[in-house]
Amino acid sequence: MVVVMRGNASETDIEKLIRAVRDAGGDAFVSRGRNQTVIGLAGDVARISELPLHAFPGVDDVLHVNRPYKLVSAEAQPEPSTVMVGETPIGRQGVTLIAGPCAVETAEQTLAACEMARDAGAAILRGGAYKPRTSPYAFQGLGQAGLDILHDTARRIGLPFVTEVITPADVETVAAKADMLQVGARNMQNFQLLKEVGMSGRPVLLKRGLTATIDEWVMAAEYIAHTGNLQIVLVERGIRTYEPMTRNTLDVSAVPVAQSLTHLPVIIDPSHSGGKRDLVLPLVRAGIAVGADGVIVDVHPNPDEALCDGPQALVRDDLDELRLTVSRFAEASGRHVVRAGARTAVHSA
Ligand code: PEP
Ligand code: MN
């Protein structure tokens, strides 16, 4: 069950409700969104249902949720969420472009890639300092030094940035510098990591696991929400199928499905799904056309020398087309391109 509190509900109202639920042998998990607080109830549903929850002060609605996720469900909050990354929103009101290098390699490469991202109209930067690699012999990222480079570069450019954290022990360090934390596909069901990133209080970019169903992906988001942090963005980044022509298969259907199940923003990653430069722009078009709330793209000043994922990185010659593609497809679907720091501003192609 989920209790949706009114916008003007007080802390006393919330505490009163929690006490009543606990007295009835249940438990209550509070999640505070920007506009509304929702409280997920767990325990003996029959006993909790006997409480006159509708009559409690500050209660707007009481919902019986059949799906296993409560706090992130569309039933809990019919209005889609907007997640703020620094001053930049991600949500249904516009299309947000996130771009940057797959990995931070050097200060020069990071600056060049982040300038490329800005020039393409990105409102948020991306870059990996801690890299989850399939092979232990592959470049593992610069770690703390990479985080410092990315932080200094992003502040110099004046855009917020998202970076991946791969282990619970690093969450505090990464959260101290990053505007948003990424949980990568390989860590989607690392439940301890999900709890730690949730508790960091930072917004979280949650990638779909390579073999995860949509339900499992949304349940992973529920783990984060369970800590009281509803600032979550889902990323469809391609799933593993029998098709070897692409690195992964971008599941475009997952975008509207996840948007109907949850109130969370859903974006796509055309770089890690297609795995090839030539596929990135077609997949950007597909993603925005099905209603994605944003796109996260790899760029590199010199991909032939990239230490990670060079073949999928867009190059300087692609940037104009990336900017135009995002802008035209956003416009065609009745939305605007989100500009850095502008809650609803439009920027033209
Ligand atoms: C990344 O974004 O650099 C990354 C490793 O992505 P994924 O977890 O989707 O493979
Ligand atoms: Mn990558």
XYZ file of C-alpha atoms and ligand atoms in Angstrom:
360
model
C 0.000 0.000 0.000
C 1.039 3.551 -0.645
C -0.130 6.681 1.110
C 0.183 9.872 -0.899
C 0.389 12.931 1.358
C -0.977 16.347 0.384
C 1.566 18.985 -0.651
C 0.872 20.886 2.584
C 1.060 17.874 4.940
C 3.185 18.630 8.012
C 5.920 16.547 9.620
C 3.518 15.891 12.491
C 0.949 14.491 10.042
C 3.602 12.191 8.576
C 4.830 11.056 11.996
C 1.285 10.390 13.220
C 0.627 8.123 10.264
C 3.915 6.255 10.649
C 3.221 5.682 14.356
C -0.233 4.259 13.625
C 1.156 1.898 10.987
C 3.944 0.708 13.297
C 1.470 0.233 16.153
C -0.480 -2.024 13.777
C 2.660 -4.144 13.311
C 3.582 -2.712 9.903
C 6.427 -0.557 8.668
C 6.456 2.726 6.756
C 9.038 4.105 4.318
C 8.925 7.784 3.580
C 10.050 9.182 0.226
C 10.114 12.896 -0.308
C 9.731 14.136 -3.860
C 9.948 17.767 -4.885
C 6.193 18.272 -4.731
C 4.840 15.398 -2.742
C 5.714 12.930 -0.028
C 4.691 9.329 -0.506
C 4.806 6.667 2.189
C 5.136 3.003 1.285
C 3.556 0.629 3.776
C 4.787 -2.895 4.344
C 3.699 -5.698 6.642
C 0.352 -7.310 7.346
C -1.814 -5.651 4.684
C -5.062 -6.898 6.227
C -4.269 -5.295 9.613
C -2.958 -2.067 8.115
C -6.030 -1.825 5.866
C -8.199 -1.660 8.980
C -6.668 1.704 9.872
C -8.760 4.688 8.689
C -5.801 5.981 6.695
C -7.926 8.211 4.448
C -9.067 10.110 7.531
C -5.569 10.873 8.824
C -4.577 14.542 8.599
C -2.530 15.420 5.513
C -3.483 12.277 3.577
C -4.384 12.854 -0.061
C -4.858 9.282 -1.254
C -4.350 5.668 -0.235
C -3.472 3.218 -2.972
C -3.419 -0.530 -3.084
C -0.541 -1.411 -5.352
C -0.503 -4.828 -6.907
C 2.950 -4.591 -8.366
C 5.928 -5.282 -6.120
C 7.238 -1.725 -6.439
C 5.434 0.968 -4.541
C 7.378 4.200 -4.160
C 8.442 4.541 -7.790
C 5.137 3.349 -9.237
C 2.882 5.538 -11.340
C 0.106 4.722 -8.869
C 2.093 6.291 -6.031
C 2.609 9.482 -7.983
C 0.529 10.016 -11.111
C 2.472 13.186 -12.024
C 5.793 12.356 -13.743
C 8.843 13.360 -11.681
C 11.440 15.907 -12.621
C 14.927 15.108 -11.378
C 17.262 18.064 -10.874
C 20.952 17.571 -11.629
C 22.541 20.750 -10.373
C 20.292 23.307 -12.031
C 19.421 21.065 -14.986
C 16.119 19.176 -15.048
C 15.460 15.718 -16.483
C 11.778 14.959 -16.943
C 8.804 14.821 -19.289
C 8.848 18.556 -19.949
C 11.846 18.408 -22.277
C 14.629 16.332 -23.751
C 17.939 16.508 -21.861
C 21.211 15.713 -23.621
C 24.000 14.249 -21.492
C 27.373 13.778 -23.192
C 31.066 13.319 -22.491
C 33.835 10.761 -22.688
C 33.234 7.127 -21.778
C 36.304 7.321 -19.533
C 38.447 10.097 -18.116
C 41.903 9.380 -19.558
C 43.830 12.650 -19.232
C 42.962 16.226 -18.280
C 43.400 17.332 -21.920
C 41.207 14.557 -23.361
C 38.528 15.222 -20.732
C 38.468 18.947 -21.414
C 38.322 18.384 -25.179
C 35.500 15.821 -24.862
C 33.502 17.972 -22.447
C 33.853 20.983 -24.731
C 32.563 18.812 -27.571
C 29.613 17.824 -25.378
C 28.843 21.454 -24.551
C 29.107 22.419 -28.233
C 26.593 19.705 -29.114
C 24.127 21.254 -26.663
C 24.623 18.936 -23.686
C 23.134 20.254 -20.452
C 24.893 17.631 -18.317
C 28.364 16.099 -18.751
C 29.267 12.435 -18.345
C 32.572 10.632 -17.799
C 33.862 7.529 -16.060
C 36.573 7.653 -13.409
C 35.793 4.245 -11.896
C 35.185 1.854 -14.798
C 33.491 -1.555 -14.542
C 35.351 -3.552 -17.215
C 34.635 -7.058 -18.417
C 38.364 -7.853 -18.452
C 40.650 -7.261 -15.468
C 43.384 -6.411 -18.008
C 41.397 -3.535 -19.540
C 41.810 0.091 -18.409
C 40.067 0.347 -15.055
C 39.751 4.141 -14.942
C 41.830 6.720 -13.088
C 39.749 6.473 -9.910
C 40.050 9.446 -7.552
C 42.442 11.281 -9.915
C 39.876 10.907 -12.713
C 37.113 12.148 -10.467
C 39.143 15.264 -9.659
C 39.852 15.897 -13.358
C 36.180 15.516 -14.246
C 35.066 17.727 -11.377
C 37.514 20.509 -12.275
C 36.656 20.273 -15.984
C 32.901 20.357 -15.377
C 33.192 23.352 -13.047
C 35.358 25.140 -15.616
C 32.776 24.508 -18.329
C 29.932 25.343 -15.982
C 27.848 22.189 -16.411
C 26.862 19.545 -13.851
C 28.216 16.029 -14.337
C 27.292 12.403 -13.777
C 29.859 9.710 -13.078
C 29.696 6.038 -12.207
C 30.343 4.566 -8.790
C 31.061 0.844 -8.758
C 31.428 -0.037 -5.102
C 29.572 0.988 -1.934
C 32.861 2.000 -0.287
C 33.390 4.762 -2.878
C 29.919 6.299 -2.717
C 30.805 8.962 -0.169
C 33.928 10.055 -2.078
C 32.146 10.187 -5.429
C 29.044 11.887 -4.002
C 31.230 14.611 -2.484
C 32.219 15.730 -5.997
C 29.634 14.523 -8.521
C 26.264 16.126 -9.214
C 24.725 12.744 -10.062
C 25.792 9.137 -9.438
C 25.550 6.463 -12.107
C 24.864 2.825 -11.288
C 26.041 0.870 -14.323
C 24.346 -2.025 -16.061
C 26.605 -4.589 -14.390
C 25.706 -3.258 -10.959
C 21.960 -2.890 -11.399
C 21.319 -5.621 -8.851
C 24.156 -4.743 -6.483
C 21.643 -4.070 -3.731
C 24.154 -2.725 -1.230
C 25.349 -0.215 -3.832
C 21.754 0.783 -4.594
C 21.133 1.469 -0.913
C 24.347 3.478 -0.542
C 23.730 5.667 -3.587
C 20.188 6.199 -2.338
C 21.437 7.336 1.041
C 23.981 9.693 -0.541
C 21.087 12.032 -1.300
C 22.459 12.654 -4.819
C 20.318 12.049 -7.904
C 20.957 8.612 -9.403
C 21.189 7.458 -13.032
C 20.209 3.794 -12.994
C 21.125 1.763 -16.053
C 19.159 -1.309 -17.008
C 21.124 -4.536 -16.562
C 22.185 -6.428 -19.686
C 19.753 -9.249 -18.973
C 17.300 -7.508 -16.658
C 13.578 -7.496 -17.241
C 11.776 -4.179 -16.924
C 10.294 -5.368 -13.628
C 13.758 -6.136 -12.220
C 15.035 -2.751 -13.372
C 12.142 -0.924 -11.705
C 12.641 -3.016 -8.528
C 16.268 -1.847 -8.498
C 14.930 1.724 -8.589
C 12.616 0.806 -5.714
C 15.698 -0.112 -3.636
C 17.005 3.424 -4.106
C 13.596 4.974 -3.392
C 13.315 2.844 -0.252
C 16.139 4.892 1.276
C 14.010 8.019 0.868
C 15.686 9.229 -2.341
C 13.276 9.595 -5.260
C 15.712 11.451 -7.505
C 16.148 8.547 -9.932
C 16.478 8.478 -13.717
C 16.163 5.162 -15.580
C 18.454 4.475 -18.565
C 17.619 1.954 -21.279
C 21.129 1.096 -22.520
C 20.464 -1.990 -24.602
C 19.944 -5.582 -23.576
C 21.694 -8.777 -24.608
C 19.880 -10.640 -27.346
C 20.911 -13.278 -29.881
C 21.875 -10.517 -32.367
C 25.659 -10.072 -32.701
C 25.574 -7.211 -35.264
C 25.100 -4.659 -32.490
C 26.821 -4.543 -29.108
C 23.410 -4.747 -27.442
C 19.836 -4.322 -28.654
C 18.248 -0.998 -27.725
C 14.853 -1.943 -26.337
C 12.844 1.056 -27.496
C 9.630 -0.427 -26.128
C 11.127 -0.259 -22.641
C 10.879 3.542 -22.723
C 7.081 3.880 -22.870
C 6.614 0.748 -20.756
C 8.825 2.069 -17.935
C 7.176 5.492 -18.244
C 3.772 3.920 -17.788
C 4.824 1.820 -14.787
C 6.722 4.525 -12.932
C 6.769 8.282 -12.470
C 10.537 8.359 -13.084
C 12.189 9.952 -16.126
C 13.477 7.425 -18.667
C 16.362 8.165 -21.027
C 18.274 6.115 -23.613
C 21.973 5.389 -24.172
C 22.509 4.897 -27.917
C 26.298 4.543 -27.487
C 26.395 1.477 -25.244
C 23.445 -0.147 -26.997
C 24.540 0.102 -30.629
C 28.245 0.064 -29.797
C 29.017 1.693 -33.155
C 29.390 5.360 -34.089
C 27.157 5.040 -37.158
C 24.287 3.709 -35.070
C 24.266 6.489 -32.488
C 22.269 9.114 -34.394
C 19.638 6.674 -35.727
C 19.126 5.398 -32.174
C 18.893 8.951 -30.819
C 16.080 9.507 -33.312
C 14.336 6.305 -32.265
C 14.667 7.065 -28.560
C 13.277 10.580 -28.732
C 10.522 9.431 -31.080
C 9.261 6.914 -28.509
C 9.270 9.598 -25.827
C 12.612 9.305 -24.020
C 13.198 12.152 -21.596
C 16.830 12.403 -22.571
C 19.817 10.863 -24.261
C 23.285 10.000 -22.902
C 26.021 9.865 -25.529
C 29.783 9.124 -25.596
C 32.035 11.642 -27.394
C 35.832 11.588 -27.812
C 38.301 14.001 -29.459
C 40.369 11.123 -30.802
C 38.549 7.789 -30.521
C 41.279 5.813 -32.296
C 43.378 6.343 -29.190
C 40.545 5.960 -26.645
C 41.250 3.629 -23.730
C 37.599 2.608 -23.570
C 34.720 2.329 -26.062
C 36.347 4.329 -28.902
C 34.280 2.702 -31.706
C 31.008 4.074 -30.338
C 32.182 7.611 -29.532
C 30.922 10.477 -31.662
C 33.635 12.741 -33.103
C 33.740 16.491 -33.760
C 32.245 16.108 -37.227
C 29.164 14.476 -35.702
C 28.348 17.210 -33.204
C 26.299 19.530 -35.399
C 24.189 16.642 -36.509
C 23.739 15.450 -32.938
C 22.534 18.899 -31.875
C 20.178 19.171 -34.854
C 18.862 15.637 -34.414
C 18.010 16.149 -30.748
C 16.426 19.487 -31.463
C 14.358 18.373 -34.479
C 13.131 15.153 -32.933
C 12.300 16.882 -29.671
C 10.325 19.491 -31.578
C 8.589 16.856 -33.697
C 7.367 15.188 -30.512
C 6.139 18.466 -29.057
C 8.969 18.963 -26.583
C 11.925 21.275 -26.194
C 15.623 20.679 -25.673
C 16.597 21.340 -22.063
C 19.266 23.965 -21.676
C 21.698 23.876 -18.750
C 20.315 25.585 -15.708
C 17.003 26.386 -17.378
C 14.024 24.628 -15.894
C 11.881 25.008 -18.985
C 13.979 27.011 -21.415
C 14.103 26.192 -25.104
C 17.228 26.345 -27.170
C 16.942 26.298 -30.901
C 19.043 24.367 -33.345
C 29.201 3.644 -19.130
O 28.215 4.392 -19.195
O 30.367 4.030 -19.297
C 28.961 2.205 -18.905
C 29.936 1.403 -18.474
O 27.711 1.836 -19.207
P 26.916 0.460 -18.990
O 26.903 0.237 -17.513
O 25.588 0.753 -19.575
O 27.672 -0.599 -19.729
Mn 31.475 3.200 -22.055
